Every structure is written in C-alpha cells, then in structure tokens.
Coordinates of C-alpha atoms in Angstrom, one line a residue:
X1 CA -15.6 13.8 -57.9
X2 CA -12.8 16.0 -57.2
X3 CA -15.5 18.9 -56.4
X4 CA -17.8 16.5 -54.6
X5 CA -14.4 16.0 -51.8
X6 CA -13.7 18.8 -51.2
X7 CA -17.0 19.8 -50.3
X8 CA -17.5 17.2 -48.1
X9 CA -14.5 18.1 -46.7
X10 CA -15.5 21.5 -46.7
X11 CA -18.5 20.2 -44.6
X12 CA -17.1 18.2 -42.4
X13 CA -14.7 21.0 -41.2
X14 CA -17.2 23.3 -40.5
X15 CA -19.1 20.4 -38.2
X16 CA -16.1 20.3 -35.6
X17 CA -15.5 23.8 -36.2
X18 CA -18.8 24.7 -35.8
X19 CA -19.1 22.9 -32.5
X20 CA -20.5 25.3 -29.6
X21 CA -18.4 24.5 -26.2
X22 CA -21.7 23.0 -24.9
X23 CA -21.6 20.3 -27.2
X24 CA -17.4 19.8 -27.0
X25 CA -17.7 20.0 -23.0
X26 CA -20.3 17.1 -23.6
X27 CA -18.4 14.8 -25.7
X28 CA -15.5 15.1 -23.3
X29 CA -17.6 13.8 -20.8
X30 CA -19.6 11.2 -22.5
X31 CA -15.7 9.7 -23.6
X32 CA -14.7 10.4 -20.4
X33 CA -11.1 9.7 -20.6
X34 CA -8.7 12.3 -19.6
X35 CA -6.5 11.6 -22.8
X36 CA -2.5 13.2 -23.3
X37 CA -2.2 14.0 -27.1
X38 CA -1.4 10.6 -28.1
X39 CA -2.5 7.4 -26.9
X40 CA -1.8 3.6 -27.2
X41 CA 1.2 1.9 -28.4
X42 CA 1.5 4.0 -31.5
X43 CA 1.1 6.6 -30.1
X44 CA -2.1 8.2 -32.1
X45 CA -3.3 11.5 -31.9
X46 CA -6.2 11.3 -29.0
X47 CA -9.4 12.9 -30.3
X48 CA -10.5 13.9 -26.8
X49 CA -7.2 15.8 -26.5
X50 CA -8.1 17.6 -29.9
X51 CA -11.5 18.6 -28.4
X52 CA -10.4 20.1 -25.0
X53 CA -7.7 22.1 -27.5
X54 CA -10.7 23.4 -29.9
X55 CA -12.9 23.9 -26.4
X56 CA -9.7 26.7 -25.3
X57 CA -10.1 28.6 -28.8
X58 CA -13.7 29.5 -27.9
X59 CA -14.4 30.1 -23.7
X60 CA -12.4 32.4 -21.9
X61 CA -10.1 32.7 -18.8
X62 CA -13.0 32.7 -16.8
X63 CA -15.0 30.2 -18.4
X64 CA -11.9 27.9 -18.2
X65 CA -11.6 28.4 -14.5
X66 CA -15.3 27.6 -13.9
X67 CA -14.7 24.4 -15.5
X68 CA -11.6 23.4 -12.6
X69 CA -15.2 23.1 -10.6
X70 CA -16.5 21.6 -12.9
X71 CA -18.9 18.5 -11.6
X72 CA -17.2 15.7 -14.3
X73 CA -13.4 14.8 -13.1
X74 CA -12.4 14.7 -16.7
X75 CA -13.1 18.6 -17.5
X76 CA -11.6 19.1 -14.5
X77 CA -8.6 17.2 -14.9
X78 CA -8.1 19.5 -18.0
X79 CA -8.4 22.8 -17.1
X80 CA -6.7 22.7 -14.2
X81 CA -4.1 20.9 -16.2
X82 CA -4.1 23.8 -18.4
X83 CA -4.7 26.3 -15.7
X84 CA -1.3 25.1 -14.1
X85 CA 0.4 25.6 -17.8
X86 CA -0.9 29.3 -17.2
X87 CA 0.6 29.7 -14.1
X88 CA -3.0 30.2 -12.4
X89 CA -2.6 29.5 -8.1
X90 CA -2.3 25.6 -8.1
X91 CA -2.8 25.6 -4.3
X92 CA -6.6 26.7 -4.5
X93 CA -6.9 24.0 -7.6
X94 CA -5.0 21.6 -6.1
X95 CA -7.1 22.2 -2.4
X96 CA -10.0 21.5 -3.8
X97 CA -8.9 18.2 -5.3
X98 CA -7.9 17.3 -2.1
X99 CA -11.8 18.1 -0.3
X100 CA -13.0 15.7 -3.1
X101 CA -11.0 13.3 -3.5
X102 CA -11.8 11.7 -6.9
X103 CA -10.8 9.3 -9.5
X104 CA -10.2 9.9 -13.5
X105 CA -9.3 7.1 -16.3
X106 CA -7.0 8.2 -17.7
X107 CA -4.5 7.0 -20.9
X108 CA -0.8 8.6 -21.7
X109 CA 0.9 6.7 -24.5
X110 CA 0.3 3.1 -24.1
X111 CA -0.5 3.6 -20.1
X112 CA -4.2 3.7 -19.2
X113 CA -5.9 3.1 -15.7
X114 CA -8.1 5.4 -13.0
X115 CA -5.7 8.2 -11.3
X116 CA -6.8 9.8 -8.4
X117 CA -7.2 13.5 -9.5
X118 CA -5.8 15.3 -6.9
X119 CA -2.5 12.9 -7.8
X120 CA -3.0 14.4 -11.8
X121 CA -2.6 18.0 -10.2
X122 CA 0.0 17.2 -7.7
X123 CA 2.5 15.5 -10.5
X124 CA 1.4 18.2 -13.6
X125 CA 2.6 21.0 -11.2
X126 CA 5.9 19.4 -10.3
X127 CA 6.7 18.2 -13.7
X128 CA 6.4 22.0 -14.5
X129 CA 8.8 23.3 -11.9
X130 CA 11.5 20.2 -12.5
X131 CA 11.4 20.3 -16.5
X132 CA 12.5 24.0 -16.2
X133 CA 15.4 23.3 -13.9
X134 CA 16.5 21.1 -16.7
X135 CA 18.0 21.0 -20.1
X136 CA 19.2 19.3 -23.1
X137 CA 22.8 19.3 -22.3
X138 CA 21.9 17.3 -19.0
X139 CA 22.0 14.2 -19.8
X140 CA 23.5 12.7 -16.9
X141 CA 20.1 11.1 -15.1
X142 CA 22.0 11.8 -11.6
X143 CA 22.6 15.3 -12.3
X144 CA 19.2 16.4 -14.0
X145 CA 18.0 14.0 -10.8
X146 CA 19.8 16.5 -8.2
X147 CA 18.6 19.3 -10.4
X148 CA 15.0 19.1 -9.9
X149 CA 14.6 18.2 -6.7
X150 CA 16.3 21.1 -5.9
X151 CA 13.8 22.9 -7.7
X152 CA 11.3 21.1 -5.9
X153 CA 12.8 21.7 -2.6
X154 CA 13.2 25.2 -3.2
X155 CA 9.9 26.1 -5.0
X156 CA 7.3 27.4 -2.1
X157 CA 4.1 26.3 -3.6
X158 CA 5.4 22.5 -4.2
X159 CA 6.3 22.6 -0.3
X160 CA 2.8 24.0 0.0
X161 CA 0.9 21.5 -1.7
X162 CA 3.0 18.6 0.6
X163 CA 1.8 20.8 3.4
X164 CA -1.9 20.2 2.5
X165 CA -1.5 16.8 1.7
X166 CA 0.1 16.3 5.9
X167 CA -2.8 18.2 7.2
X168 CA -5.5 16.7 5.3
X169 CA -7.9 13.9 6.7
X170 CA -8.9 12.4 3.4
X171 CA -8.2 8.7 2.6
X172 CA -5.5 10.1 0.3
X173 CA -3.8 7.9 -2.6
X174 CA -0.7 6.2 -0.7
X175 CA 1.7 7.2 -3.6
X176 CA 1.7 11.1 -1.8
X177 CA 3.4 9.6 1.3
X178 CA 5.2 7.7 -0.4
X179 CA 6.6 9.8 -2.6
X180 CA 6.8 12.8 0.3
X181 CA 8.5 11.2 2.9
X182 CA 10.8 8.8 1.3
X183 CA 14.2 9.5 1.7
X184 CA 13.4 13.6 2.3
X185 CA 14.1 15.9 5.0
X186 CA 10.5 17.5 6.5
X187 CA 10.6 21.0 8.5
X188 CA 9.9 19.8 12.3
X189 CA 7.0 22.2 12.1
X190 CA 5.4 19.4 10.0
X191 CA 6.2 16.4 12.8
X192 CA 2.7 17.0 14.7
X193 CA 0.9 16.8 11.6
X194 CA 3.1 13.6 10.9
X195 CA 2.6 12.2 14.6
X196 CA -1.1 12.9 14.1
X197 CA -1.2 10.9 10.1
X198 CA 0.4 8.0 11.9
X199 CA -1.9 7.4 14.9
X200 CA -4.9 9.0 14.2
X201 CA -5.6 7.8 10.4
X202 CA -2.6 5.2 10.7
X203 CA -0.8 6.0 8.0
X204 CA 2.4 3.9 8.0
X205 CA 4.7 6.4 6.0
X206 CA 4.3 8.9 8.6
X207 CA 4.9 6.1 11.2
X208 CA 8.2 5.0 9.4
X209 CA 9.1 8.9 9.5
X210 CA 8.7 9.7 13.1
X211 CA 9.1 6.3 15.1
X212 CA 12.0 7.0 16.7
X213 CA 11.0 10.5 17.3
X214 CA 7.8 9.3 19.6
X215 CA 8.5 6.0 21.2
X216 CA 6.2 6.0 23.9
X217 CA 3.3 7.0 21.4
X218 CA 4.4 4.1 18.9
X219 CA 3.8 1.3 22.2
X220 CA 0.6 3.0 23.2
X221 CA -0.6 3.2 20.0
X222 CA -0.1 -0.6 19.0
X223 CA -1.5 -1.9 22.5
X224 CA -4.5 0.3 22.6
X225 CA -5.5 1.8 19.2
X226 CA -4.6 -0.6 16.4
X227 CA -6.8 -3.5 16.5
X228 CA -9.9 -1.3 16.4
X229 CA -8.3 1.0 13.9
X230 CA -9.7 0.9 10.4
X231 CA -7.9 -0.3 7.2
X232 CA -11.3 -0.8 5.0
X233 CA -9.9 0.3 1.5
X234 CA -7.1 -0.4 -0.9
X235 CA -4.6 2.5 0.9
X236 CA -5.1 1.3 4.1
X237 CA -4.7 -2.0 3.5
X238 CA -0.9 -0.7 1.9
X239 CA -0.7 1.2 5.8
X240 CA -1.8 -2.1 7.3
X241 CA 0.7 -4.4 5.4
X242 CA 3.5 -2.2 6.6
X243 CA 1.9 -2.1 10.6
X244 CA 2.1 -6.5 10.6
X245 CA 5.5 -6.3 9.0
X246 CA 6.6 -4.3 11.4
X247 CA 4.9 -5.8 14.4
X248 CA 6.3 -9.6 12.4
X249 CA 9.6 -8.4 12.4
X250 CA 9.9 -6.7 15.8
X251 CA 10.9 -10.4 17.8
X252 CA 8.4 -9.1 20.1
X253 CA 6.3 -11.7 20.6
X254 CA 3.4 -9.5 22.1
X255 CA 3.5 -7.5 19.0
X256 CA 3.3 -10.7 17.1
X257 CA 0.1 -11.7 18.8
X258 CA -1.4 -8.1 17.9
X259 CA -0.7 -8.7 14.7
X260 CA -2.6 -12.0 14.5
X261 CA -5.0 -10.4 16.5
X262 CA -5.9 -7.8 14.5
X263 CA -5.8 -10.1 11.1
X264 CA -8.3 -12.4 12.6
X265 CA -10.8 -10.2 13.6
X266 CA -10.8 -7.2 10.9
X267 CA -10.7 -9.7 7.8
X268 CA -11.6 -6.8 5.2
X269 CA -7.7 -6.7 3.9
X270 CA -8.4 -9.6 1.9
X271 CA -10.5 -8.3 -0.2
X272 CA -7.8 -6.1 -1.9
X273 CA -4.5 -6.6 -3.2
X274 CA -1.9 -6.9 -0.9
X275 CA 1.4 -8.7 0.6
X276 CA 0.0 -9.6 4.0
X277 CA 0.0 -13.5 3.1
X278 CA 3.8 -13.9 2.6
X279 CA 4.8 -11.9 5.5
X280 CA 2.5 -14.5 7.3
X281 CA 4.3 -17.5 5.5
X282 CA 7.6 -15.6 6.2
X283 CA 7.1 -16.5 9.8
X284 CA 5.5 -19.7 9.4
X285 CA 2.1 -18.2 10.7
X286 CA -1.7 -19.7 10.0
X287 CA -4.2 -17.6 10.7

C-alpha cells in the first residue's frame, strides 16, 4: 500500500509538472478568475495562482510579454501583474489597458467581484512604488500615509499613468478620478485636459476640480450641453448624481428646473445604482 502511494503520488506530480504552457494558459482561462495566492475567508491557497506560478517556470521573457496582449483579461491581468514585479515599462502595459477598457473577476482573500483591468494595473504599480517608501518600523498610519504619497508624487511614471488616464476618452472606472483628484494638487498643464473631461465627457470630478477656475464655461455648459449629454452607464450615472446635486443645491432655481429637466427626459439613470432619489426627496421634489 505504502508503494502503491507513493506512486500515485509519483504520478500525479508528474501530471501538473508535466503540463505544457498550452494546456496551463488554458485552465487559467477556462477558471477565469484572476486569483491572489489565497482566497476566501480562510485564506486557501488559490489553484489558479499555483498555475500562472508553474506557467513562469517554463515560457520566457518574451513569451510572458506576449501574453500582456493576450486576448483573455485574466492572462493579462497576470503578466502584466508580474511584468510590473519585473520592472518591465508599465506605461505601454498600462496604455493599452486603457484603449481596451476591460473587466476581470477577480478574488483577494475573502473579496471577489469584476475589476476593471486597467484599474488592476493602475493600483499593482502604485502599491509597488508606496510599499518601498515604507517599513516595519512605521507604524504610525499617518506617517507611512505621508510617506507614500510622496513616493507617489515624486515617482514620474505614476504621474504618467494619471496623465493618460486625463487625456483619455474612454468611459473610464470613476474610482481613477476619484482617487486622482481628491484632495491633490494637478500641474496646470493638466487643467485643459481637466476643462475638457468635465464638459466634453462630463465627468463631475474634473468639474469639482476646476469650477471656479472656468465660470463662464460651468453656466454655458449647464444651459446648453447637459440635458443632451449622455450618462447611459454605471460611471456616468456616478458623474450625473454629482451634476443634480449640484444644480439641487445651487438655490438657483433655473438650475433646479435643469435638473428636473434632464431627469425626466433621459430616464436611463435608473436603471443603475445610484443616490439620485434622495437628493430628489431632499428637496421635496416628484418627478
């Protein structure tokens, strides 16, 4: 018996060994979850993670940058993961994210949902540059805080990447702006891409950023562009609930009947997620 495990052992480790990097690439995608190295509440070692790890022992450098363009998300949300570990040029990695504009499922831990990829690049390079401005003796969270965004701030390729995300026309995840223009201090060289986010694509964090910068744009855009503008998917409708609060709580009662305006005729924002409702309530308003 004792001779009988081992060599089914013995067999079995020669299967996954044996694996060609065909066959791993293809259980990666038929799982299709781009897995951290543990997952769920226990935190259990992920088998998908296991098989991108055994899939680096047997392709190249090369190979592994061909598979950053790879067609599947979830191969490419791992090597360029792993290309960003290697210090490979995330702007070209994270650029092309941006031109597609795709989601992964992923799971870390216990927390499992559909990322938008170009969001998995963005954070895995600047958990890279922060964690090394950090270390154990820090254990003040305001000081390691103040430590990496300086990193940040001071790292070129992180401003880059923030760069791309300004000039880009996608319908980018909301979390960018979010994160990029709260509370920060842009180079003025950015404000005519930020002028052109907020009333061209009507992006709300860019508006919040520059409002008092461009007055007589912020008027013109809210009595001539808005109520045709388009807010037709889950981060627009985040752009639009910011636009009625602010028109709500301007005590501009033209403003007020552009909002109502534009939330009777363009209904598609209920059909996702949003706040819109309780600002209504807020100010006693039935659409």
């Amino acid at each position: 018996m004792k001779n009988l495990s081992c060599f089914l052992f013995l067999v079995s480790s020669f299967l996954v060994l044996g694996q060609t990097k065909e066959e791993l690439i293809q259980k990666i995608v038929d799982y299709n979850i781009f897995e951290s190295d543990c997952v769920g509440i226990a935190c259990s070692p992920s088998e998908q993670f296991k098989r991108f790890q055994k899939l680096l022992t047997i392709i190249s450098e090369k190979e592994l940058m061909d598979l950053s363009k790879h067609k599947e998300p979830v191969i490419r949300a791992y090597a360029s993961t792993e290309l960003i570990k290697r210090n490979q040029d995330v702007v070209s990695l994270f650029s092309f994210e941006i031109e597609k504009n795709e989601t992964v499922e992923t799971q870390d831990g216990c927390i499992g949902g559909f990322d938008n990829l170009p969001w998995v690049i963005y954070n895995a390079y600047k958990w890279k540059v922060a964690s090394k401005a950090i270390t154990k003796s820090d254990q003040n969270e305001n000081i390691r805080n103040l430590k990496m965004t300086k990193a940040l701030a001071s790292d070129d390729k992180f401003q880059e990447l923030n760069s791309i995300i300004f000039q880009s026309d996608k319908d980018l995840y909301y979390m960018f702006y979010y994160v990029t223009l709260k509370d920060k201090k842009i180079n003025e060289n950015l404000f005519p891409e930020l002028k052109k986010l907020a009333f061209k694509y009507n992006n709300s964090f860019a508006f919040d950023f520059i409002l008092d910068k461009y007055p007589n744009e912020v008027q013109n855009y809210f009595l001539n562009d808005f109520e045709q503008a388009d807010f037709d998917s889950p981060n627009k409708v985040m752009y639009l609930d910011r636009f009625i609060e602010y028109l709500l709580d301007s005590q501009d009662e033209n403003y007020k009947k552009i909002a109502i305006a534009k939330l009777k005729k363009d209904k598609s924002w209920r059909k996702y997620f949003n706040f819109i409702e309780d600002k209504l309530k807020k100010h006693n308003i039935v659409l």
